[in-house]
Amino acid sequence: MRQSLLLLCNRLRSKVPVGELSTKSPTPPKILYIKRVKNKRHQMTVTLTANYKEVLNTVTVEKIDELLDENYELSDMLEFIDEYNENDFVNYYEEYVRVGEAIGYEAVDALISELGCISYIEDCDERYQGCYDDEAEFAEQFISDMGYDIPAAIVVDWEATWDTNLRYDFTACSDGTSYRPMHIFRDH
């Protein structure tokens, strides 16, 4: 099976149509549904939706089957496995979907990218403070929400407020977009 997968990857790189692939198996090859996913970690990955049961670990397949019964999308699950790994899928996929639907997948993905580990998403929807243009905008909103009445004659450096005080209690992570890209999470 791994040889077939490697052959498929090599053919994709050389732009040979999938129908021209040959296998050493005496049985006819199964139809493969190919989805290209571009992300920061992989240049290109291939997701096989037709025969994932033959490629993935038993525990992963059981989890996929369980989630399919609960109406999760197979393509989304396989894309998640491509992006992260089977272990993270089994341990965190349901939480990933839950918090992604609650606060937006852009925010969750930005948090994972910033902290480097998917385990930090647990209950991140409760710690989510919102999205802002930058950390300074969050600092101004945070101080205003606390009820401080700052006279108009005083000029506050909100960026310095973030840098010297708030950054130690919050995590800021950018989703890379141009509209309100900064997502803020409370650390405690």
Short mmCIF file of N, CA and C in Angstrom, two decimals:
data_model
loop_
_atom_site.label_atom_id
_atom_site.label_comp_id
_atom_site.label_asym_id
_atom_site.label_seq_id
_atom_site.Cartn_x
_atom_site.Cartn_y
_atom_site.Cartn_z
N MET A 1 0.82 -1.19 0.00
CA MET A 1 0.00 0.00 0.00
C MET A 1 0.86 1.25 0.00
N ARG A 2 1.92 1.26 0.81
CA ARG A 2 2.80 2.43 0.86
C ARG A 2 3.47 2.65 -0.50
N GLN A 3 3.81 1.55 -1.20
CA GLN A 3 4.40 1.71 -2.53
C GLN A 3 3.44 2.40 -3.46
N SER A 4 2.17 2.04 -3.40
CA SER A 4 1.16 2.67 -4.25
C SER A 4 1.02 4.14 -3.93
N LEU A 5 1.07 4.47 -2.64
CA LEU A 5 0.97 5.85 -2.23
C LEU A 5 2.18 6.65 -2.70
N LEU A 6 3.36 6.08 -2.56
CA LEU A 6 4.56 6.76 -3.05
C LEU A 6 4.52 6.93 -4.57
N LEU A 7 4.07 5.91 -5.26
CA LEU A 7 3.96 5.98 -6.70
C LEU A 7 2.97 7.08 -7.09
N LEU A 8 1.87 7.17 -6.36
CA LEU A 8 0.87 8.19 -6.63
C LEU A 8 1.46 9.58 -6.42
N CYS A 9 2.17 9.78 -5.34
CA CYS A 9 2.80 11.08 -5.07
C CYS A 9 3.79 11.45 -6.16
N ASN A 10 4.61 10.49 -6.57
CA ASN A 10 5.58 10.74 -7.64
C ASN A 10 4.88 11.07 -8.94
N ARG A 11 3.79 10.39 -9.26
CA ARG A 11 3.05 10.66 -10.49
C ARG A 11 2.42 12.05 -10.45
N LEU A 12 1.93 12.44 -9.26
CA LEU A 12 1.35 13.77 -9.14
C LEU A 12 2.39 14.85 -9.40
N ARG A 13 3.57 14.62 -8.89
CA ARG A 13 4.64 15.59 -9.13
C ARG A 13 4.99 15.68 -10.60
N SER A 14 4.93 14.55 -11.30
CA SER A 14 5.28 14.55 -12.72
C SER A 14 4.07 14.79 -13.61
N LYS A 15 2.90 15.06 -13.00
CA LYS A 15 1.67 15.39 -13.70
C LYS A 15 1.16 14.28 -14.62
N VAL A 16 1.39 13.03 -14.25
CA VAL A 16 0.84 11.91 -14.99
C VAL A 16 -0.55 11.64 -14.45
N PRO A 17 -1.56 11.49 -15.31
CA PRO A 17 -2.92 11.24 -14.82
C PRO A 17 -2.99 10.00 -13.95
N VAL A 18 -3.88 10.06 -12.93
CA VAL A 18 -4.02 8.97 -11.98
C VAL A 18 -4.40 7.67 -12.68
N GLY A 19 -5.19 7.73 -13.73
CA GLY A 19 -5.63 6.53 -14.44
C GLY A 19 -4.48 5.75 -15.04
N GLU A 20 -3.33 6.39 -15.24
CA GLU A 20 -2.18 5.70 -15.82
C GLU A 20 -1.29 5.03 -14.79
N LEU A 21 -1.66 5.07 -13.52
CA LEU A 21 -0.86 4.43 -12.48
C LEU A 21 -0.97 2.92 -12.61
N SER A 22 0.12 2.26 -12.37
CA SER A 22 0.07 0.81 -12.38
C SER A 22 0.36 0.31 -10.97
N THR A 23 -0.25 -0.79 -10.62
CA THR A 23 0.01 -1.39 -9.32
C THR A 23 0.45 -2.82 -9.53
N LYS A 24 1.16 -3.35 -8.55
CA LYS A 24 1.62 -4.73 -8.65
C LYS A 24 0.56 -5.70 -8.13
N SER A 25 -0.54 -5.15 -7.65
CA SER A 25 -1.61 -5.96 -7.11
C SER A 25 -2.41 -6.60 -8.25
N PRO A 26 -2.80 -7.88 -8.12
CA PRO A 26 -3.58 -8.50 -9.17
C PRO A 26 -5.02 -7.98 -9.23
N THR A 27 -5.47 -7.33 -8.17
CA THR A 27 -6.82 -6.77 -8.19
C THR A 27 -6.79 -5.38 -8.81
N PRO A 28 -7.87 -4.97 -9.43
CA PRO A 28 -7.88 -3.64 -10.04
C PRO A 28 -7.75 -2.56 -8.96
N PRO A 29 -7.07 -1.47 -9.28
CA PRO A 29 -6.89 -0.41 -8.29
C PRO A 29 -8.23 0.25 -7.96
N LYS A 30 -8.35 0.67 -6.70
CA LYS A 30 -9.55 1.37 -6.28
C LYS A 30 -9.52 2.79 -6.81
N ILE A 31 -10.68 3.37 -6.95
CA ILE A 31 -10.74 4.76 -7.38
C ILE A 31 -10.26 5.63 -6.24
N LEU A 32 -9.35 6.53 -6.53
CA LEU A 32 -8.80 7.41 -5.53
C LEU A 32 -9.35 8.81 -5.73
N TYR A 33 -9.82 9.40 -4.66
CA TYR A 33 -10.24 10.79 -4.70
C TYR A 33 -9.10 11.59 -4.12
N ILE A 34 -8.58 12.47 -4.91
CA ILE A 34 -7.37 13.20 -4.52
C ILE A 34 -7.73 14.64 -4.19
N LYS A 35 -7.24 15.09 -3.06
CA LYS A 35 -7.46 16.46 -2.63
C LYS A 35 -6.10 17.05 -2.28
N ARG A 36 -5.76 18.14 -2.91
CA ARG A 36 -4.50 18.80 -2.61
C ARG A 36 -4.73 19.84 -1.53
N VAL A 37 -3.89 19.82 -0.52
CA VAL A 37 -4.02 20.73 0.60
C VAL A 37 -2.69 21.45 0.75
N LYS A 38 -2.71 22.76 0.68
CA LYS A 38 -1.48 23.52 0.89
C LYS A 38 -1.53 24.11 2.28
N ASN A 39 -0.44 23.99 2.99
CA ASN A 39 -0.36 24.57 4.32
C ASN A 39 1.08 24.87 4.64
N LYS A 40 1.32 25.37 5.83
CA LYS A 40 2.66 25.79 6.22
C LYS A 40 3.61 24.62 6.39
N ARG A 41 3.09 23.46 6.77
CA ARG A 41 3.96 22.34 7.09
C ARG A 41 4.29 21.47 5.88
N HIS A 42 3.37 21.39 4.95
CA HIS A 42 3.56 20.51 3.81
C HIS A 42 3.43 21.31 2.52
N GLN A 43 4.25 20.97 1.55
CA GLN A 43 4.12 21.62 0.27
C GLN A 43 2.86 21.12 -0.43
N MET A 44 2.64 19.82 -0.40
CA MET A 44 1.43 19.25 -0.95
C MET A 44 1.20 17.90 -0.28
N THR A 45 -0.03 17.63 0.11
CA THR A 45 -0.37 16.33 0.67
C THR A 45 -1.51 15.74 -0.12
N VAL A 46 -1.64 14.45 -0.03
CA VAL A 46 -2.67 13.73 -0.75
C VAL A 46 -3.55 13.02 0.27
N THR A 47 -4.84 13.24 0.16
CA THR A 47 -5.78 12.59 1.05
C THR A 47 -6.56 11.57 0.25
N LEU A 48 -6.59 10.34 0.72
CA LEU A 48 -7.30 9.27 0.03
C LEU A 48 -8.61 9.01 0.77
N THR A 49 -9.70 9.42 0.19
CA THR A 49 -10.98 9.23 0.88
C THR A 49 -11.57 7.86 0.62
N ALA A 50 -11.15 7.21 -0.43
CA ALA A 50 -11.73 5.91 -0.77
C ALA A 50 -11.16 4.78 0.07
N ASN A 51 -9.90 4.86 0.43
CA ASN A 51 -9.29 3.73 1.14
C ASN A 51 -8.53 4.17 2.39
N TYR A 52 -9.07 5.13 3.11
CA TYR A 52 -8.42 5.57 4.34
C TYR A 52 -8.33 4.45 5.36
N LYS A 53 -9.26 3.49 5.31
CA LYS A 53 -9.26 2.39 6.27
C LYS A 53 -8.03 1.50 6.09
N GLU A 54 -7.48 1.47 4.91
CA GLU A 54 -6.30 0.66 4.64
C GLU A 54 -5.00 1.40 4.97
N VAL A 55 -5.07 2.72 5.03
CA VAL A 55 -3.86 3.53 5.20
C VAL A 55 -3.64 3.94 6.65
N LEU A 56 -4.72 4.25 7.36
CA LEU A 56 -4.61 4.80 8.71
C LEU A 56 -4.64 3.70 9.77
N ASN A 57 -4.19 4.05 10.97
CA ASN A 57 -4.18 3.13 12.11
C ASN A 57 -5.60 2.73 12.50
N THR A 58 -5.73 1.57 13.13
CA THR A 58 -7.02 1.05 13.54
C THR A 58 -7.75 2.01 14.48
N VAL A 59 -7.05 2.58 15.44
CA VAL A 59 -7.66 3.50 16.39
C VAL A 59 -8.21 4.73 15.65
N THR A 60 -7.46 5.22 14.69
CA THR A 60 -7.88 6.38 13.92
C THR A 60 -9.12 6.05 13.10
N VAL A 61 -9.12 4.89 12.46
CA VAL A 61 -10.26 4.48 11.65
C VAL A 61 -11.51 4.33 12.52
N GLU A 62 -11.35 3.76 13.70
CA GLU A 62 -12.49 3.62 14.61
C GLU A 62 -13.04 4.99 15.01
N LYS A 63 -12.15 5.94 15.25
CA LYS A 63 -12.57 7.30 15.62
C LYS A 63 -13.29 7.96 14.44
N ILE A 64 -12.76 7.79 13.24
CA ILE A 64 -13.41 8.35 12.05
C ILE A 64 -14.81 7.76 11.89
N ASP A 65 -14.93 6.44 12.02
CA ASP A 65 -16.23 5.79 11.88
C ASP A 65 -17.22 6.28 12.93
N GLU A 66 -16.74 6.46 14.15
CA GLU A 66 -17.58 6.98 15.23
C GLU A 66 -18.07 8.39 14.89
N LEU A 67 -17.17 9.23 14.40
CA LEU A 67 -17.53 10.61 14.08
C LEU A 67 -18.40 10.70 12.83
N LEU A 68 -18.21 9.78 11.89
CA LEU A 68 -19.09 9.74 10.72
C LEU A 68 -20.53 9.46 11.16
N ASP A 69 -20.70 8.60 12.15
CA ASP A 69 -22.03 8.31 12.69
C ASP A 69 -22.65 9.55 13.34
N GLU A 70 -21.82 10.47 13.78
CA GLU A 70 -22.28 11.71 14.40
C GLU A 70 -22.35 12.86 13.40
N ASN A 71 -22.24 12.54 12.10
CA ASN A 71 -22.38 13.49 10.99
C ASN A 71 -21.21 14.46 10.82
N TYR A 72 -20.02 14.07 11.22
CA TYR A 72 -18.83 14.85 10.90
C TYR A 72 -18.47 14.55 9.43
N GLU A 73 -17.83 15.49 8.77
CA GLU A 73 -17.45 15.33 7.37
C GLU A 73 -16.13 14.56 7.26
N LEU A 74 -16.13 13.52 6.43
CA LEU A 74 -14.93 12.72 6.22
C LEU A 74 -13.80 13.56 5.66
N SER A 75 -14.10 14.39 4.67
CA SER A 75 -13.03 15.19 4.05
C SER A 75 -12.39 16.14 5.06
N ASP A 76 -13.18 16.70 5.98
CA ASP A 76 -12.62 17.58 7.01
C ASP A 76 -11.71 16.81 7.97
N MET A 77 -12.14 15.60 8.33
CA MET A 77 -11.33 14.79 9.24
C MET A 77 -10.01 14.40 8.60
N LEU A 78 -10.05 13.99 7.33
CA LEU A 78 -8.82 13.59 6.65
C LEU A 78 -7.89 14.78 6.43
N GLU A 79 -8.47 15.94 6.17
CA GLU A 79 -7.66 17.14 6.02
C GLU A 79 -6.96 17.48 7.34
N PHE A 80 -7.67 17.32 8.45
CA PHE A 80 -7.09 17.55 9.77
C PHE A 80 -5.92 16.60 10.01
N ILE A 81 -6.10 15.33 9.65
CA ILE A 81 -5.02 14.34 9.82
C ILE A 81 -3.82 14.72 8.97
N ASP A 82 -4.08 15.20 7.75
CA ASP A 82 -2.98 15.66 6.89
C ASP A 82 -2.24 16.83 7.52
N GLU A 83 -2.99 17.75 8.10
CA GLU A 83 -2.39 18.96 8.67
C GLU A 83 -1.61 18.65 9.95
N TYR A 84 -2.16 17.79 10.79
CA TYR A 84 -1.54 17.50 12.08
C TYR A 84 -1.05 16.05 12.07
N ASN A 85 -1.74 15.15 12.70
CA ASN A 85 -1.37 13.74 12.66
C ASN A 85 -2.52 12.91 13.24
N GLU A 86 -2.38 11.61 13.16
CA GLU A 86 -3.45 10.73 13.62
C GLU A 86 -3.66 10.81 15.12
N ASN A 87 -2.59 10.92 15.88
CA ASN A 87 -2.70 11.01 17.34
C ASN A 87 -3.47 12.27 17.75
N ASP A 88 -3.12 13.41 17.14
CA ASP A 88 -3.84 14.65 17.44
C ASP A 88 -5.29 14.54 17.01
N PHE A 89 -5.55 13.84 15.91
CA PHE A 89 -6.93 13.64 15.47
C PHE A 89 -7.74 12.90 16.53
N VAL A 90 -7.21 11.79 17.00
CA VAL A 90 -7.92 10.98 17.98
C VAL A 90 -8.13 11.75 19.27
N ASN A 91 -7.14 12.52 19.69
CA ASN A 91 -7.20 13.21 20.99
C ASN A 91 -7.91 14.57 20.95
N TYR A 92 -7.84 15.29 19.83
CA TYR A 92 -8.28 16.69 19.85
C TYR A 92 -9.28 17.10 18.78
N TYR A 93 -9.60 16.24 17.85
CA TYR A 93 -10.44 16.69 16.73
C TYR A 93 -11.81 17.19 17.17
N GLU A 94 -12.47 16.50 18.05
CA GLU A 94 -13.79 16.94 18.50
C GLU A 94 -13.72 18.31 19.19
N GLU A 95 -12.70 18.52 19.99
CA GLU A 95 -12.52 19.81 20.65
C GLU A 95 -12.19 20.89 19.62
N TYR A 96 -11.38 20.54 18.64
CA TYR A 96 -11.02 21.47 17.55
C TYR A 96 -12.29 21.95 16.84
N VAL A 97 -13.17 21.04 16.50
CA VAL A 97 -14.42 21.40 15.82
C VAL A 97 -15.31 22.22 16.75
N ARG A 98 -15.40 21.83 18.00
CA ARG A 98 -16.26 22.54 18.95
C ARG A 98 -15.83 23.99 19.11
N VAL A 99 -14.54 24.20 19.38
CA VAL A 99 -14.07 25.57 19.59
C VAL A 99 -14.00 26.34 18.27
N GLY A 100 -13.72 25.63 17.18
CA GLY A 100 -13.71 26.28 15.87
C GLY A 100 -15.08 26.82 15.50
N GLU A 101 -16.12 26.07 15.80
CA GLU A 101 -17.48 26.53 15.53
C GLU A 101 -17.89 27.64 16.50
N ALA A 102 -17.33 27.63 17.70
CA ALA A 102 -17.69 28.64 18.70
C ALA A 102 -17.04 30.00 18.41
N ILE A 103 -15.75 30.01 18.08
CA ILE A 103 -15.04 31.29 17.94
C ILE A 103 -14.48 31.52 16.54
N GLY A 104 -14.52 30.52 15.69
CA GLY A 104 -13.98 30.64 14.33
C GLY A 104 -12.69 29.85 14.19
N TYR A 105 -12.60 29.12 13.09
CA TYR A 105 -11.42 28.31 12.85
C TYR A 105 -10.16 29.14 12.63
N GLU A 106 -10.31 30.37 12.13
CA GLU A 106 -9.15 31.24 11.95
C GLU A 106 -8.46 31.51 13.29
N ALA A 107 -9.27 31.76 14.31
CA ALA A 107 -8.72 32.03 15.65
C ALA A 107 -8.05 30.79 16.22
N VAL A 108 -8.69 29.65 16.09
CA VAL A 108 -8.13 28.40 16.63
C VAL A 108 -6.84 28.04 15.91
N ASP A 109 -6.84 28.14 14.58
CA ASP A 109 -5.63 27.83 13.81
C ASP A 109 -4.49 28.79 14.14
N ALA A 110 -4.83 30.07 14.35
CA ALA A 110 -3.80 31.05 14.72
C ALA A 110 -3.20 30.71 16.08
N LEU A 111 -4.03 30.27 17.02
CA LEU A 111 -3.53 29.89 18.35
C LEU A 111 -2.61 28.67 18.25
N ILE A 112 -3.00 27.69 17.48
CA ILE A 112 -2.16 26.50 17.30
C ILE A 112 -0.83 26.89 16.67
N SER A 113 -0.89 27.73 15.67
CA SER A 113 0.33 28.17 14.98
C SER A 113 1.24 28.96 15.93
N GLU A 114 0.65 29.82 16.74
CA GLU A 114 1.45 30.64 17.67
C GLU A 114 2.11 29.81 18.76
N LEU A 115 1.35 28.87 19.33
CA LEU A 115 1.86 28.11 20.47
C LEU A 115 2.54 26.81 20.06
N GLY A 116 2.32 26.37 18.84
CA GLY A 116 3.04 25.21 18.32
C GLY A 116 2.53 23.86 18.77
N CYS A 117 1.40 23.82 19.47
CA CYS A 117 0.89 22.54 19.94
C CYS A 117 -0.63 22.61 19.99
N ILE A 118 -1.26 21.61 19.46
CA ILE A 118 -2.72 21.59 19.39
C ILE A 118 -3.37 21.42 20.75
N SER A 119 -2.66 20.91 21.72
CA SER A 119 -3.26 20.69 23.04
C SER A 119 -3.71 21.99 23.71
N TYR A 120 -3.20 23.13 23.28
CA TYR A 120 -3.57 24.41 23.87
C TYR A 120 -4.97 24.88 23.48
N ILE A 121 -5.64 24.15 22.58
CA ILE A 121 -6.98 24.58 22.17
C ILE A 121 -8.05 24.21 23.18
N GLU A 122 -7.74 23.35 24.12
CA GLU A 122 -8.76 22.93 25.08
C GLU A 122 -9.35 24.14 25.80
N ASP A 123 -10.66 24.30 25.66
CA ASP A 123 -11.41 25.39 26.26
C ASP A 123 -10.92 26.78 25.86
N CYS A 124 -10.28 26.89 24.71
CA CYS A 124 -9.79 28.21 24.28
C CYS A 124 -10.94 29.15 23.96
N ASP A 125 -12.12 28.61 23.71
CA ASP A 125 -13.28 29.47 23.46
C ASP A 125 -13.63 30.28 24.72
N GLU A 126 -13.38 29.73 25.88
CA GLU A 126 -13.64 30.46 27.13
C GLU A 126 -12.59 31.53 27.39
N ARG A 127 -11.40 31.35 26.85
CA ARG A 127 -10.31 32.30 27.05
C ARG A 127 -10.23 33.35 25.94
N TYR A 128 -11.02 33.16 24.88
CA TYR A 128 -10.96 34.04 23.71
C TYR A 128 -11.48 35.42 24.05
N GLN A 129 -10.71 36.44 23.72
CA GLN A 129 -11.07 37.83 24.01
C GLN A 129 -11.58 38.57 22.78
N GLY A 130 -11.38 38.02 21.60
CA GLY A 130 -11.86 38.65 20.37
C GLY A 130 -10.74 38.89 19.38
N CYS A 131 -11.12 39.51 18.25
CA CYS A 131 -10.11 39.83 17.22
C CYS A 131 -10.00 41.35 17.09
N TYR A 132 -8.80 41.80 16.84
CA TYR A 132 -8.47 43.22 16.82
C TYR A 132 -7.52 43.49 15.67
N ASP A 133 -7.33 44.79 15.39
CA ASP A 133 -6.35 45.16 14.37
C ASP A 133 -4.93 44.89 14.84
N ASP A 134 -4.70 45.10 16.15
CA ASP A 134 -3.38 44.85 16.73
C ASP A 134 -3.51 44.79 18.25
N GLU A 135 -2.40 44.55 18.92
CA GLU A 135 -2.39 44.42 20.37
C GLU A 135 -2.76 45.74 21.06
N ALA A 136 -2.37 46.87 20.45
CA ALA A 136 -2.67 48.17 21.03
C ALA A 136 -4.18 48.41 21.09
N GLU A 137 -4.90 48.02 20.06
CA GLU A 137 -6.36 48.17 20.07
C GLU A 137 -6.97 47.33 21.19
N PHE A 138 -6.45 46.11 21.38
CA PHE A 138 -6.94 45.29 22.49
C PHE A 138 -6.64 45.95 23.83
N ALA A 139 -5.44 46.49 24.00
CA ALA A 139 -5.06 47.12 25.27
C ALA A 139 -6.01 48.27 25.59
N GLU A 140 -6.32 49.10 24.61
CA GLU A 140 -7.24 50.21 24.82
C GLU A 140 -8.63 49.70 25.21
N GLN A 141 -9.13 48.70 24.51
CA GLN A 141 -10.45 48.14 24.81
C GLN A 141 -10.47 47.51 26.21
N PHE A 142 -9.42 46.78 26.54
CA PHE A 142 -9.34 46.11 27.83
C PHE A 142 -9.37 47.11 28.98
N ILE A 143 -8.58 48.16 28.88
CA ILE A 143 -8.53 49.18 29.93
C ILE A 143 -9.87 49.93 30.01
N SER A 144 -10.46 50.21 28.88
CA SER A 144 -11.76 50.90 28.86
C SER A 144 -12.84 50.03 29.50
N ASP A 145 -12.81 48.73 29.21
CA ASP A 145 -13.80 47.80 29.77
C ASP A 145 -13.65 47.66 31.29
N MET A 146 -12.47 47.94 31.80
CA MET A 146 -12.25 47.84 33.25
C MET A 146 -12.84 49.05 33.97
N GLY A 147 -13.28 50.04 33.22
CA GLY A 147 -13.95 51.18 33.83
C GLY A 147 -13.06 52.35 34.16
N TYR A 148 -11.81 52.32 33.73
CA TYR A 148 -10.93 53.46 33.99
C TYR A 148 -11.36 54.63 33.13
N ASP A 149 -11.47 55.77 33.74
CA ASP A 149 -11.84 56.99 33.02
C ASP A 149 -10.57 57.80 32.81
N ILE A 150 -10.03 57.72 31.63
CA ILE A 150 -8.78 58.42 31.32
C ILE A 150 -9.15 59.77 30.72
N PRO A 151 -8.70 60.84 31.35
CA PRO A 151 -9.00 62.17 30.82
C PRO A 151 -8.49 62.34 29.38
N ALA A 152 -9.22 63.11 28.59
CA ALA A 152 -8.86 63.32 27.19
C ALA A 152 -7.50 63.99 27.03
N ALA A 153 -7.06 64.72 28.05
CA ALA A 153 -5.79 65.43 27.97
C ALA A 153 -4.58 64.50 28.08
N ILE A 154 -4.83 63.26 28.52
CA ILE A 154 -3.73 62.31 28.68
C ILE A 154 -3.65 61.42 27.44
N VAL A 155 -2.45 61.32 26.91
CA VAL A 155 -2.22 60.47 25.74
C VAL A 155 -1.60 59.16 26.24
N VAL A 156 -2.23 58.07 25.89
CA VAL A 156 -1.78 56.77 26.35
C VAL A 156 -1.11 56.03 25.19
N ASP A 157 0.04 55.47 25.44
CA ASP A 157 0.71 54.63 24.45
C ASP A 157 0.20 53.19 24.65
N TRP A 158 -0.82 52.83 23.87
CA TRP A 158 -1.46 51.53 24.05
C TRP A 158 -0.54 50.38 23.67
N GLU A 159 0.33 50.59 22.73
CA GLU A 159 1.30 49.55 22.37
C GLU A 159 2.24 49.26 23.53
N ALA A 160 2.69 50.32 24.20
CA ALA A 160 3.56 50.15 25.37
C ALA A 160 2.79 49.50 26.51
N THR A 161 1.51 49.82 26.64
CA THR A 161 0.68 49.18 27.67
C THR A 161 0.62 47.68 27.43
N TRP A 162 0.45 47.29 26.18
CA TRP A 162 0.46 45.85 25.84
C TRP A 162 1.82 45.25 26.17
N ASP A 163 2.88 45.90 25.68
CA ASP A 163 4.24 45.35 25.81
C ASP A 163 4.71 45.23 27.25
N THR A 164 4.34 46.18 28.09
CA THR A 164 4.86 46.17 29.46
C THR A 164 3.96 45.46 30.47
N ASN A 165 2.69 45.31 30.15
CA ASN A 165 1.78 44.73 31.14
C ASN A 165 0.95 43.55 30.62
N LEU A 166 0.18 43.78 29.59
CA LEU A 166 -0.83 42.80 29.18
C LEU A 166 -0.27 41.57 28.49
N ARG A 167 0.84 41.69 27.83
CA ARG A 167 1.38 40.55 27.07
C ARG A 167 1.74 39.35 27.95
N TYR A 168 1.88 39.58 29.23
CA TYR A 168 2.22 38.49 30.14
C TYR A 168 1.00 37.69 30.59
N ASP A 169 -0.19 38.25 30.37
CA ASP A 169 -1.43 37.58 30.77
C ASP A 169 -2.28 37.13 29.59
N PHE A 170 -1.88 37.52 28.38
CA PHE A 170 -2.65 37.20 27.19
C PHE A 170 -1.71 36.71 26.09
N THR A 171 -2.27 35.92 25.17
CA THR A 171 -1.53 35.48 23.99
C THR A 171 -2.17 36.14 22.78
N ALA A 172 -1.35 36.80 21.98
CA ALA A 172 -1.80 37.42 20.74
C ALA A 172 -1.29 36.58 19.58
N CYS A 173 -2.17 36.26 18.66
CA CYS A 173 -1.75 35.49 17.50
C CYS A 173 -2.49 35.98 16.26
N SER A 174 -1.76 36.09 15.18
CA SER A 174 -2.30 36.62 13.94
C SER A 174 -2.73 35.48 13.02
N ASP A 175 -3.87 35.68 12.35
CA ASP A 175 -4.31 34.67 11.39
C ASP A 175 -3.82 34.99 9.98
N GLY A 176 -3.08 36.09 9.82
CA GLY A 176 -2.49 36.42 8.52
C GLY A 176 -3.40 37.17 7.57
N THR A 177 -4.62 37.48 7.99
CA THR A 177 -5.52 38.22 7.13
C THR A 177 -5.30 39.71 7.32
N SER A 178 -5.93 40.51 6.48
CA SER A 178 -5.75 41.96 6.59
C SER A 178 -6.83 42.61 7.45
N TYR A 179 -7.97 41.97 7.63
CA TYR A 179 -9.05 42.55 8.43
C TYR A 179 -9.04 41.95 9.83
N ARG A 180 -8.72 42.75 10.82
CA ARG A 180 -8.72 42.34 12.23
C ARG A 180 -8.03 40.99 12.42
N PRO A 181 -6.75 40.93 12.10
CA PRO A 181 -6.04 39.65 12.11
C PRO A 181 -5.56 39.17 13.48
N MET A 182 -5.61 40.05 14.48
CA MET A 182 -5.02 39.70 15.76
C MET A 182 -6.07 39.08 16.69
N HIS A 183 -5.86 37.82 17.07
CA HIS A 183 -6.75 37.13 17.98
C HIS A 183 -6.08 37.10 19.36
N ILE A 184 -6.84 37.43 20.38
CA ILE A 184 -6.30 37.53 21.73
C ILE A 184 -6.96 36.46 22.61
N PHE A 185 -6.12 35.73 23.35
CA PHE A 185 -6.58 34.70 24.28
C PHE A 185 -6.02 35.00 25.67
N ARG A 186 -6.87 34.86 26.67
CA ARG A 186 -6.42 34.99 28.05
C ARG A 186 -5.60 33.74 28.39
N ASP A 187 -4.48 33.90 29.07
CA ASP A 187 -3.61 32.76 29.39
C ASP A 187 -4.07 31.99 30.61
N HIS A 188 -4.75 32.61 31.52
CA HIS A 188 -5.13 31.93 32.78
C HIS A 188 -6.62 31.85 32.91
#
